Every structure is written in C-alpha cells, then in structure tokens.
C-alpha cells in the first residue's frame, strides 16, 4: 500500500552517546507548518514502522479522524547488544541514552516540528525492552513526556521499585499490554523469563501511581509483533484520541 504521508531521515551527532543517531520521521499527509502536532517517539523504530505498520495506520487513523495531528519518530538500534546496552535498566549506556532522548532528541524535534512544547504533546512508546526504556524515561521526566505506550515490557525489581518510589505520576497517560502466554520469553542475553507475572505486578503498581492508566491482557498473546501489531490501533486511539 502506498503511503500518503512523508517519511524522511535526520541525524543527530549525540554528545551523550558519542555516535551519530538516525531519526526516521513520518509526517501525516496533511502536514503543514500552520498546524501544531503531537510527537510520538518510538524505540525499536524500524520495527514499529515495518512490523507495527505505524505509517499505514497513521494514514488510516488521520483519514478517519480517529487520531489528531501526530508525527511519528522512530529511533533504532545497531544490533541486539547495542539495544541491551541502551534500553536495559542496568545497561552501560542506559543513562546516556536517556539523556540523548531528553536533552538532544526532544529539543531538536521541538525546533523541527511545529508543536506545543508541552509534556502532554510528547509520547514515548516501545515493545519489550524498548517498552521498559520508554516507561523509565517518562517516570524520570514526566514533564518532558506526558504519554507512554508499553507493549510487553521487561519488568524486574528495579523497574517496580522505580514506580513505587516515584512521585505521583498524575501528569502521565500510560497504555500497557501483556500477552497471557508470555511465560517463557527468549531474551537477548540468551536466558528465558516469565513476563506475565512481573507485568501483573507492574499493573498493580501503576494502578496506584496516580497516572491515567489503561491496561489490557491480550488473550493467548505471546512475545511477538503479531500481537503487538494487532493491538496498535487501540494503543494509538487510546493515547491520541
């Protein structure tokens, strides 16, 4: 299917990461400097565009008036080791990557795209470990990111402690899904882990966090893009209605 919007790339020479990072940016068909836009930053960016079919869905939802003006921005990783370094809560580049997002990506996009310059007009989404990164970044910087979409995030004790110790997350809108069959997930370090029980604990913590919070368990869902893609329409219409 031919895209209606416009896809292009921009590069940021990150001083925090010491490398050049590529942003994949998708404008809706009706994009104009006369309007203001929300910005949705996606970790695992190429996966969201290719497997999540975000551009096609953006065209459809904008056409149907099911979603207001949103520009999607994807940031991808080099390989699974690079992804773990940047996204994992204890990854050696996790802090630097978070600073890259908050202090380099956000100001750059605020200059590039006509936006509201408010947390509520910025969202951050991710699947699996990218979802963990998205949640932790928004919890640390709730005035930078006002909306979070997390699909089957990796959850450990440090993630749960961060939520439980955070100030009330009343400025955040959080959308959270997990598949009911995510009991034996293959991880990038070669180990397997049960994702459903830690996500249910995360659900309990987020219920008490003060956030505007939506939670779904995907019946029969396993840790694959088939289930995340099928849920993408609901994620986008919940966050950007």
Coordinates of N, CA and C in Angstrom, one line a residue:
X1 N 0.8 -1.2 0.0 CA 0.0 0.0 0.0 C 0.9 1.3 0.0
X2 N 0.5 2.2 -0.9 CA 1.3 3.4 -1.0 C 1.1 4.3 0.2
X3 N 2.1 4.8 0.8 CA 2.0 5.7 1.9 C 1.5 7.1 1.5
X4 N 0.6 7.7 2.3 CA 0.1 9.0 1.9 C 1.0 10.1 2.5
X5 N 1.5 9.8 3.7 CA 2.4 10.8 4.4 C 3.8 10.8 3.8
X6 N 4.7 11.5 4.5 CA 6.1 11.7 4.0 C 7.0 11.1 5.1
X7 N 7.9 10.2 4.6 CA 8.9 9.6 5.5 C 10.3 10.2 5.1
X8 N 11.0 10.7 6.1 CA 12.4 11.2 5.9 C 13.3 10.9 7.1
X9 N 14.6 11.1 6.9 CA 15.5 10.8 8.0 C 16.3 12.1 8.3
X10 N 16.6 12.2 9.6 CA 17.5 13.2 10.1 C 18.5 12.6 11.0
X11 N 19.7 13.2 11.1 CA 20.8 12.6 12.0 C 21.1 13.6 13.1
X12 N 21.4 13.0 14.3 CA 21.9 13.8 15.4 C 23.2 13.3 15.9
X13 N 24.2 14.1 15.9 CA 25.5 13.7 16.4 C 25.4 13.9 18.0
X14 N 25.2 12.7 18.6 CA 25.0 12.8 20.1 C 26.2 12.9 20.9
X15 N 26.3 14.0 21.7 CA 27.5 14.1 22.6 C 27.4 13.2 23.7
X16 N 26.1 12.8 24.1 CA 26.0 11.9 25.3 C 26.4 10.4 24.9
X17 N 26.1 10.0 23.6 CA 26.4 8.7 23.2 C 27.8 8.6 22.4
X18 N 28.2 9.7 21.9 CA 29.5 9.7 21.2 C 29.3 9.0 19.8
X19 N 28.1 9.1 19.2 CA 27.8 8.5 17.9 C 26.7 9.2 17.2
X20 N 26.6 9.0 15.9 CA 25.5 9.6 15.1 C 24.3 8.7 15.2
X21 N 23.2 9.3 15.6 CA 21.9 8.6 15.7 C 21.0 9.1 14.6
X22 N 20.3 8.1 14.0 CA 19.3 8.4 12.9 C 17.9 8.5 13.4
X23 N 17.2 9.5 13.1 CA 15.7 9.6 13.4 C 15.0 9.4 12.1
X24 N 14.0 8.4 12.1 CA 13.1 8.2 11.0 C 11.8 9.0 11.3
X25 N 11.4 9.9 10.5 CA 10.3 10.8 10.8 C 9.2 10.6 9.8
X26 N 7.9 10.5 10.3 CA 6.8 10.3 9.4 C 5.8 11.4 9.6
X27 N 5.6 12.3 8.6 CA 4.6 13.3 8.7 C 3.3 12.8 8.1
X28 N 2.1 13.1 8.7 CA 0.9 12.8 8.1 C 0.7 13.6 6.8
X29 N -0.2 13.1 5.9 CA -0.4 13.6 4.6 C -0.7 15.1 4.6
X30 N -1.5 15.6 5.6 CA -1.9 17.0 5.7 C -1.0 17.9 6.4
X31 N 0.3 17.4 6.7 CA 1.2 18.1 7.5 C 1.4 19.6 6.9
X32 N 1.4 20.5 7.8 CA 1.5 21.9 7.4 C 2.2 22.7 8.6
X33 N 3.0 23.6 8.3 CA 3.6 24.5 9.3 C 2.6 25.3 10.0
X34 N 1.4 25.4 9.5 CA 0.3 26.2 10.1 C -0.4 25.5 11.2
X35 N -0.2 24.2 11.3 CA -0.8 23.4 12.4 C 0.2 23.0 13.5
X36 N -0.3 22.6 14.6 CA 0.6 22.1 15.7 C 0.4 20.6 15.8
X37 N 1.5 19.9 16.2 CA 1.5 18.5 16.2 C 1.9 17.9 17.5
X38 N 1.4 16.7 17.8 CA 2.0 15.9 18.9 C 3.1 15.1 18.3
X39 N 4.1 14.7 19.1 CA 5.2 13.9 18.6 C 5.3 12.6 19.4
X40 N 5.3 11.5 18.6 CA 5.4 10.2 19.3 C 6.8 9.6 18.9
X41 N 7.6 9.4 19.9 CA 9.0 8.9 19.7 C 8.9 7.4 20.1
X42 N 9.4 6.6 19.1 CA 9.3 5.1 19.2 C 10.7 4.5 19.3
X43 N 11.0 3.8 20.4 CA 12.2 3.0 20.4 C 11.9 1.7 19.6
X44 N 13.0 1.0 19.1 CA 12.8 -0.1 18.1 C 12.1 0.5 16.9
X45 N 12.5 1.7 16.5 CA 11.8 2.5 15.5 C 11.5 1.7 14.2
X46 N 12.5 1.1 13.6 CA 12.3 0.4 12.3 C 11.2 -0.7 12.5
X47 N 11.2 -1.4 13.7 CA 10.3 -2.4 13.9 C 8.8 -1.9 13.9
X48 N 8.7 -0.7 14.6 CA 7.4 -0.1 14.6 C 6.9 0.3 13.2
X49 N 7.8 0.8 12.4 CA 7.4 1.2 11.0 C 7.2 -0.1 10.1
X50 N 8.1 -1.1 10.2 CA 8.0 -2.2 9.3 C 7.0 -3.3 9.8
X51 N 7.1 -3.7 11.1 CA 6.3 -4.7 11.6 C 5.0 -4.2 12.3
X52 N 5.1 -3.1 12.9 CA 3.9 -2.5 13.5 C 3.1 -1.7 12.5
X53 N 3.6 -1.4 11.3 CA 2.9 -0.7 10.2 C 2.3 0.6 10.7
X54 N 3.1 1.3 11.4 CA 2.7 2.6 12.0 C 2.3 3.6 10.9
X55 N 3.1 3.7 9.9 CA 2.8 4.7 8.8 C 1.5 4.5 8.2
X56 N 1.2 3.2 7.8 CA -0.1 2.9 7.2 C -1.2 3.2 8.2
X57 N -1.0 2.8 9.4 CA -2.1 3.1 10.4 C -2.3 4.5 10.7
X58 N -1.2 5.3 10.7 CA -1.2 6.7 10.9 C -2.1 7.4 9.7
X59 N -1.8 6.9 8.5 CA -2.6 7.4 7.3 C -4.1 7.2 7.6
X60 N -4.4 5.9 8.0 CA -5.8 5.5 8.1 C -6.5 6.2 9.2
X61 N -5.8 6.4 10.4 CA -6.5 7.0 11.6 C -6.6 8.5 11.4
X62 N -5.6 9.1 10.7 CA -5.8 10.5 10.4 C -7.0 10.7 9.4
X63 N -7.1 9.9 8.4 CA -8.2 10.0 7.4 C -9.5 9.8 8.1
X64 N -9.6 8.9 9.1 CA -10.9 8.6 9.7 C -11.2 9.5 10.9
X65 N -10.3 10.5 11.1 CA -10.4 11.4 12.2 C -10.5 10.7 13.6
X66 N -9.8 9.5 13.6 CA -9.7 8.8 14.9 C -8.5 9.2 15.7
X67 N -7.7 10.0 15.1 CA -6.5 10.5 15.7 C -6.2 11.9 15.3
X68 N -5.8 12.8 16.2 CA -5.5 14.1 15.8 C -4.0 14.2 15.3
X69 N -3.5 15.4 15.0 CA -2.2 15.5 14.3 C -1.1 14.9 15.1
X70 N -0.5 13.9 14.6 CA 0.7 13.2 15.2 C 1.8 13.0 14.2
X71 N 3.0 13.3 14.6 CA 4.2 13.0 13.8 C 4.9 11.8 14.6
X72 N 5.2 10.8 13.8 CA 5.9 9.6 14.4 C 7.4 9.7 14.1
X73 N 8.2 9.4 15.2 CA 9.6 9.4 15.1 C 10.2 8.1 15.6
X74 N 10.9 7.4 14.7 CA 11.5 6.1 15.1 C 13.0 6.2 15.3
X75 N 13.5 5.6 16.4 CA 14.9 5.5 16.6 C 15.3 4.0 16.8
X76 N 16.3 3.6 16.0 CA 16.6 2.1 16.0 C 17.9 1.9 16.7
X77 N 18.2 0.6 16.8 CA 19.5 0.2 17.4 C 20.4 -0.5 16.4
X78 N 21.6 -0.7 16.7 CA 22.6 -1.3 15.7 C 22.4 -2.8 15.7
X79 N 22.3 -3.4 16.9 CA 22.2 -4.9 17.0 C 21.7 -5.2 18.4
X80 N 21.5 -6.5 18.7 CA 20.8 -6.8 20.0 C 21.7 -6.4 21.2
X81 N 23.0 -6.4 21.0 CA 23.9 -6.0 22.1 C 23.8 -4.5 22.4
X82 N 23.8 -3.7 21.3 CA 23.6 -2.3 21.4 C 22.3 -1.9 22.0
X83 N 21.2 -2.7 21.6 CA 19.9 -2.5 22.2 C 19.9 -2.7 23.7
X84 N 20.5 -3.8 24.1 CA 20.5 -4.1 25.5 C 21.3 -3.0 26.3
X85 N 22.4 -2.6 25.7 CA 23.2 -1.5 26.4 C 22.5 -0.3 26.6
X86 N 21.6 0.1 25.6 CA 20.9 1.4 25.7 C 19.6 1.3 26.4
X87 N 18.8 0.1 26.3 CA 17.5 0.1 26.8 C 17.4 -0.6 28.1
X88 N 18.2 -1.5 28.5 CA 18.1 -2.3 29.7 C 18.4 -1.3 30.9
X89 N 17.5 -1.4 32.0 CA 17.7 -0.5 33.1 C 19.2 -0.5 33.7
X90 N 19.9 -1.7 33.6 CA 21.2 -1.7 34.1 C 22.3 -1.7 32.9
X91 N 21.8 -1.4 31.7 CA 22.7 -1.3 30.6 C 23.7 -0.2 30.7
X92 N 25.0 -0.4 30.2 CA 26.0 0.6 30.5 C 25.8 1.9 29.8
X93 N 24.9 2.0 28.7 CA 24.6 3.3 28.1 C 23.2 3.8 28.4
X94 N 22.5 3.1 29.3 CA 21.1 3.5 29.6 C 21.0 4.9 30.0
X95 N 21.8 5.4 30.9 CA 21.7 6.8 31.4 C 22.0 7.8 30.2
X96 N 23.1 7.4 29.5 CA 23.5 8.3 28.4 C 22.4 8.4 27.3
X97 N 21.8 7.2 27.1 CA 20.7 7.2 26.0 C 19.5 8.0 26.5
X98 N 19.2 7.9 27.8 CA 18.1 8.7 28.3 C 18.3 10.2 28.2
X99 N 19.6 10.6 28.5 CA 20.0 12.0 28.3 C 19.9 12.4 26.8
X100 N 20.3 11.5 25.9 CA 20.2 11.7 24.5 C 18.7 12.0 24.1
X101 N 17.8 11.2 24.6 CA 16.4 11.4 24.3 C 15.9 12.8 24.8
X102 N 16.2 13.0 26.1 CA 15.6 14.2 26.7 C 16.2 15.5 26.3
X103 N 17.6 15.5 26.2 CA 18.3 16.7 26.0 C 18.8 17.0 24.6
X104 N 18.7 15.9 23.7 CA 19.1 16.2 22.3 C 17.9 15.9 21.4
X105 N 17.2 14.8 21.5 CA 16.1 14.5 20.6 C 15.0 15.5 20.7
X106 N 14.5 15.6 22.0 CA 13.3 16.5 22.2 C 13.5 17.9 21.8
X107 N 14.6 18.6 22.2 CA 14.9 20.0 21.7 C 15.0 20.0 20.2
X108 N 15.6 19.0 19.6 CA 15.8 19.0 18.1 C 14.4 19.0 17.4
X109 N 13.5 18.0 17.9 CA 12.2 17.9 17.3 C 11.3 19.1 17.6
X110 N 11.5 19.7 18.7 CA 10.8 20.9 19.0 C 11.1 22.1 18.1
X111 N 12.3 22.1 17.6 CA 12.7 23.1 16.6 C 12.2 22.7 15.2
X112 N 12.2 21.4 14.9 CA 12.0 20.9 13.5 C 10.5 20.9 13.2
X113 N 9.6 20.6 14.2 CA 8.2 20.3 14.0 C 7.4 21.4 14.8
X114 N 6.4 22.0 14.2 CA 5.5 22.9 15.0 C 4.7 22.1 16.0
X115 N 5.1 22.3 17.3 CA 4.5 21.5 18.4 C 4.1 22.4 19.5
X116 N 3.5 21.9 20.6 CA 3.0 22.7 21.7 C 4.1 22.9 22.8
X117 N 5.2 22.2 22.7 CA 6.3 22.4 23.7 C 5.8 22.0 25.1
X118 N 4.9 21.0 25.1 CA 4.4 20.6 26.4 C 4.6 19.1 26.5
X119 N 4.7 18.6 27.8 CA 4.8 17.2 28.0 C 3.7 16.4 27.4
X120 N 2.4 16.9 27.6 CA 1.2 16.2 27.1 C 1.2 16.1 25.6
X121 N 2.0 16.8 24.9 CA 2.1 16.7 23.4 C 3.2 15.8 22.9
X122 N 3.9 15.2 23.9 CA 5.0 14.2 23.6 C 4.7 12.9 24.2
X123 N 4.9 11.8 23.4 CA 4.7 10.5 23.9 C 5.9 9.7 23.5
X124 N 6.1 8.6 24.3 CA 7.2 7.7 24.0 C 6.7 6.3 24.1
X125 N 7.0 5.4 23.1 CA 6.4 4.1 23.1 C 7.5 3.1 22.8
X126 N 7.3 1.8 23.2 CA 8.2 0.7 22.9 C 7.7 -0.6 23.3
X127 N 8.3 -1.7 22.7 CA 7.9 -3.0 22.9 C 9.0 -3.7 23.7
X128 N 8.7 -4.7 24.6 CA 9.6 -5.5 25.3 C 10.6 -4.5 26.0
X129 N 12.0 -4.7 25.8 CA 13.0 -3.9 26.5 C 12.8 -2.4 26.1
X130 N 12.4 -2.2 24.9 CA 12.2 -0.8 24.5 C 11.0 -0.1 25.2
X131 N 10.0 -1.0 25.6 CA 8.9 -0.5 26.5 C 9.4 -0.1 27.9
X132 N 10.3 -0.9 28.4 CA 10.9 -0.6 29.7 C 11.6 0.7 29.7
X133 N 12.4 0.9 28.6 CA 13.1 2.2 28.4 C 12.1 3.4 28.3
X134 N 11.0 3.2 27.6 CA 10.0 4.2 27.4 C 9.4 4.6 28.8
X135 N 9.0 3.6 29.5 CA 8.4 3.8 30.8 C 9.3 4.5 31.8
X136 N 10.6 4.0 31.9 CA 11.5 4.5 32.9 C 11.9 6.0 32.5
X137 N 11.9 6.3 31.2 CA 12.2 7.7 30.8 C 11.1 8.6 31.2
X138 N 9.9 8.2 31.0 CA 8.7 9.0 31.3 C 8.6 9.2 32.8
X139 N 8.9 8.2 33.6 CA 8.8 8.3 35.0 C 9.8 9.3 35.6
X140 N 11.0 9.2 35.0 CA 12.1 10.2 35.4 C 11.8 11.6 34.9
X141 N 11.2 11.7 33.7 CA 11.0 13.0 33.1 C 9.5 13.2 32.7
X142 N 8.6 13.2 33.7 CA 7.2 13.3 33.4 C 6.7 14.6 32.9
X143 N 7.6 15.7 32.9 CA 7.2 16.9 32.3 C 7.7 17.0 30.9
X144 N 8.6 16.1 30.5 CA 9.0 16.0 29.1 C 8.1 15.1 28.3
X145 N 7.8 14.0 28.8 CA 6.9 13.1 28.2 C 5.6 12.9 29.0
X146 N 4.4 13.1 28.3 CA 3.2 13.0 29.1 C 2.4 11.8 28.8
X147 N 2.9 11.0 27.7 CA 2.1 9.8 27.3 C 3.1 8.7 27.1
X148 N 2.7 7.5 27.5 CA 3.6 6.3 27.3 C 2.8 5.1 26.8
X149 N 3.4 4.4 25.8 CA 2.8 3.2 25.4 C 3.8 2.1 25.6
X150 N 3.4 1.1 26.4 CA 4.4 0.0 26.6 C 3.7 -1.4 26.3
X151 N 4.3 -2.1 25.4 CA 3.8 -3.4 25.0 C 4.8 -4.5 25.5
X152 N 4.3 -5.3 26.4 CA 5.1 -6.5 26.9 C 6.4 -6.0 27.4
X153 N 6.5 -5.0 28.3 CA 7.8 -4.5 28.8 C 8.5 -5.6 29.6
X154 N 9.8 -5.5 29.6 CA 10.6 -6.3 30.6 C 10.5 -5.6 31.9
X155 N 10.2 -6.4 32.9 CA 10.0 -5.8 34.3 C 10.8 -6.6 35.3
X156 N 11.7 -5.9 36.0 CA 12.5 -6.5 37.1 C 12.2 -5.7 38.4
X157 N 12.9 -6.1 39.4 CA 12.7 -5.4 40.7 C 13.0 -3.9 40.7
X158 N 14.1 -3.6 39.9 CA 14.4 -2.2 39.8 C 13.3 -1.3 39.1
X159 N 12.7 -1.9 38.2 CA 11.6 -1.2 37.5 C 10.4 -1.0 38.5
X160 N 10.0 -2.1 39.2 CA 8.9 -2.0 40.1 C 9.3 -1.0 41.2
X161 N 10.5 -1.0 41.7 CA 10.9 0.0 42.8 C 10.8 1.4 42.3
X162 N 11.2 1.6 41.0 CA 11.2 3.0 40.4 C 9.7 3.5 40.4
X163 N 8.8 2.6 40.1 CA 7.4 3.1 40.1 C 6.9 3.3 41.5
X164 N 7.2 2.4 42.4 CA 6.7 2.5 43.7 C 7.3 3.7 44.5
X165 N 8.5 4.1 44.1 CA 9.2 5.2 44.8 C 9.0 6.6 44.1
X166 N 8.4 6.5 42.9 CA 8.2 7.8 42.1 C 7.1 8.7 42.8
X167 N 7.3 10.0 42.6 CA 6.2 10.9 43.0 C 4.9 10.5 42.2
X168 N 3.7 10.9 42.7 CA 2.5 10.6 42.0 C 2.7 11.0 40.5
X169 N 2.3 10.0 39.6 CA 2.5 10.2 38.2 C 1.3 10.8 37.5
X170 N 0.7 11.8 38.2 CA -0.6 12.3 37.8 C -0.5 13.0 36.4
X171 N 0.7 13.4 35.9 CA 0.8 14.0 34.6 C 0.9 13.0 33.5
X172 N 1.0 11.7 33.8 CA 1.2 10.7 32.7 C -0.1 10.0 32.3
X173 N -0.2 9.7 31.0 CA -1.2 8.8 30.4 C -0.4 7.6 30.0
X174 N -0.7 6.4 30.6 CA 0.1 5.2 30.3 C -0.9 4.1 29.7
X175 N -0.4 3.5 28.6 CA -1.1 2.4 28.0 C -0.2 1.2 28.1
X176 N -0.7 0.1 28.6 CA 0.1 -1.1 29.0 C -0.6 -2.4 28.5
X177 N 0.1 -3.2 27.7 CA -0.4 -4.5 27.4 C 0.6 -5.6 27.7
X178 N 0.1 -6.8 27.9 CA 0.9 -8.0 28.1 C 0.1 -9.2 27.5
X179 N 0.7 -10.2 26.9 CA 0.1 -11.4 26.4 C -0.1 -12.4 27.5
X180 N -1.2 -13.1 27.6 CA -1.4 -14.1 28.6 C -0.5 -15.3 28.5
X181 N 0.1 -15.5 27.4 CA 1.0 -16.7 27.2 C 2.5 -16.3 27.2
X182 N 2.8 -15.1 27.7 CA 4.2 -14.7 27.8 C 4.9 -15.2 29.0
X183 N 5.0 -16.5 29.1 CA 5.5 -17.2 30.3 C 6.9 -17.7 30.1
X184 N 7.4 -17.7 28.8 CA 8.7 -18.3 28.6 C 9.4 -17.5 27.4
X185 N 9.7 -16.3 27.7 CA 10.2 -15.3 26.7 C 11.7 -15.4 26.5
X186 N 12.1 -15.6 25.3 CA 13.6 -15.6 25.0 C 14.1 -14.2 25.0
X187 N 15.2 -14.0 25.8 CA 15.7 -12.7 26.0 C 17.0 -12.5 25.2
X188 N 17.5 -11.3 25.1 CA 18.7 -11.0 24.2 C 20.0 -11.6 24.9
X189 N 19.9 -11.9 26.2 CA 21.1 -12.4 26.8 C 21.2 -14.0 26.7
X190 N 20.1 -14.5 26.0 CA 20.1 -16.0 25.9 C 19.2 -16.7 26.9
X191 N 18.9 -16.0 28.0 CA 18.0 -16.6 29.0 C 16.6 -16.5 28.6
X192 N 15.7 -17.3 29.3 CA 14.3 -17.1 29.1 C 13.7 -16.6 30.4
X193 N 12.5 -15.9 30.3 CA 11.9 -15.4 31.5 C 10.4 -15.3 31.4
X194 N 9.7 -15.4 32.5 CA 8.3 -15.2 32.6 C 8.0 -13.7 32.6
X195 N 7.2 -13.2 31.7 CA 6.9 -11.8 31.6 C 5.5 -11.5 32.2
X196 N 4.6 -12.5 32.2 CA 3.3 -12.2 32.6 C 3.2 -11.8 34.1
X197 N 3.8 -12.5 35.0 CA 3.7 -12.2 36.4 C 4.3 -10.9 36.8
X198 N 5.5 -10.6 36.4 CA 6.1 -9.3 36.6 C 5.3 -8.1 36.1
X199 N 4.6 -8.4 34.9 CA 3.8 -7.3 34.3 C 2.5 -7.1 35.1
X200 N 2.0 -8.2 35.7 CA 0.9 -8.0 36.6 C 1.2 -7.3 37.9
X201 N 2.4 -7.5 38.3 CA 2.9 -6.7 39.5 C 3.1 -5.2 39.1
X202 N 3.6 -5.0 37.9 CA 3.7 -3.6 37.3 C 2.3 -3.0 37.2
X203 N 1.3 -3.8 36.8 CA 0.0 -3.3 36.7 C -0.5 -2.8 38.0
X204 N -0.3 -3.6 39.1 CA -0.7 -3.2 40.4 C -0.1 -1.9 40.9
X205 N 1.2 -1.8 40.6 CA 2.0 -0.6 41.0 C 1.5 0.7 40.2
X206 N 1.2 0.5 38.9 CA 0.7 1.6 38.1 C -0.7 2.0 38.4
X207 N -1.5 1.0 38.9 CA -2.9 1.3 39.3 C -2.9 2.3 40.5
X208 N -1.8 2.3 41.3 CA -1.7 3.1 42.5 C -0.9 4.4 42.2
X209 N -0.4 4.5 41.0 CA 0.6 5.6 40.8 C 0.1 7.0 40.6
X210 N -1.2 7.1 40.3 CA -1.8 8.4 40.1 C -1.9 8.7 38.6
X211 N -1.3 7.8 37.7 CA -1.4 8.1 36.3 C -2.8 7.8 35.7
X212 N -3.1 8.4 34.6 CA -4.3 7.9 33.8 C -3.8 6.7 33.1
X213 N -4.4 5.5 33.4 CA -3.7 4.2 33.1 C -4.7 3.3 32.5
X214 N -4.3 2.7 31.3 CA -5.1 1.7 30.6 C -4.3 0.4 30.5
X215 N -4.9 -0.7 30.9 CA -4.2 -2.0 30.9 C -5.0 -3.1 30.2
X216 N -4.4 -3.8 29.4 CA -5.1 -5.0 28.7 C -4.1 -6.2 28.7
X217 N -4.7 -7.3 29.0 CA -4.1 -8.6 28.8 C -4.6 -9.2 27.5
X218 N -3.6 -9.5 26.5 CA -4.0 -10.0 25.2 C -4.2 -11.5 25.3
X219 N -5.4 -11.9 25.2 CA -5.7 -13.4 25.3 C -4.9 -14.2 24.4
X220 N -4.1 -15.2 24.9 CA -3.3 -16.0 24.1 C -2.1 -15.4 23.5
X221 N -1.8 -14.1 23.9 CA -0.7 -13.4 23.3 C 0.6 -13.9 23.7
X222 N 1.5 -14.0 22.7 CA 2.9 -14.4 23.0 C 3.8 -13.1 22.6
X223 N 5.1 -13.3 22.9 CA 6.0 -12.1 22.8 C 6.4 -11.9 21.3
X224 N 5.5 -11.5 20.5 CA 5.8 -11.3 19.0 C 5.1 -10.1 18.5
X225 N 5.5 -9.7 17.3 CA 5.0 -8.5 16.7 C 3.5 -8.8 16.2
X226 N 3.2 -10.0 15.9 CA 1.8 -10.3 15.5 C 0.8 -9.7 16.5
X227 N 1.1 -9.9 17.8 CA 0.2 -9.5 18.8 C 0.3 -8.0 19.0
X228 N 1.5 -7.5 19.0 CA 1.7 -6.0 19.2 C 1.1 -5.2 18.0
X229 N 1.2 -5.7 16.8 CA 0.7 -5.1 15.7 C -0.9 -5.1 15.7
X230 N -1.4 -6.2 16.1 CA -2.9 -6.3 16.2 C -3.5 -5.3 17.2
X231 N -2.7 -5.0 18.2 CA -3.1 -4.1 19.3 C -2.8 -2.6 19.0
X232 N -2.1 -2.3 17.9 CA -1.6 -1.0 17.6 C -2.7 0.1 17.5
X233 N -3.8 -0.3 16.8 CA -4.8 0.6 16.6 C -5.4 1.1 17.9
X234 N -5.6 0.2 18.8 CA -6.2 0.5 20.2 C -5.2 1.4 20.9
X235 N -3.9 1.1 20.9 CA -2.9 1.9 21.5 C -2.9 3.3 21.0
X236 N -2.9 3.5 19.7 CA -2.9 4.8 19.2 C -4.1 5.6 19.4
X237 N -5.3 5.0 19.3 CA -6.5 5.7 19.6 C -6.7 6.0 21.0
X238 N -6.2 5.2 21.9 CA -6.2 5.5 23.4 C -5.3 6.7 23.7
X239 N -4.1 6.7 23.2 CA -3.2 7.8 23.5 C -3.5 9.1 22.8
X240 N -4.0 9.0 21.5 CA -4.1 10.2 20.7 C -5.6 10.5 20.2
X241 N -6.5 10.0 21.0 CA -7.9 10.2 20.6 C -8.2 11.7 20.6

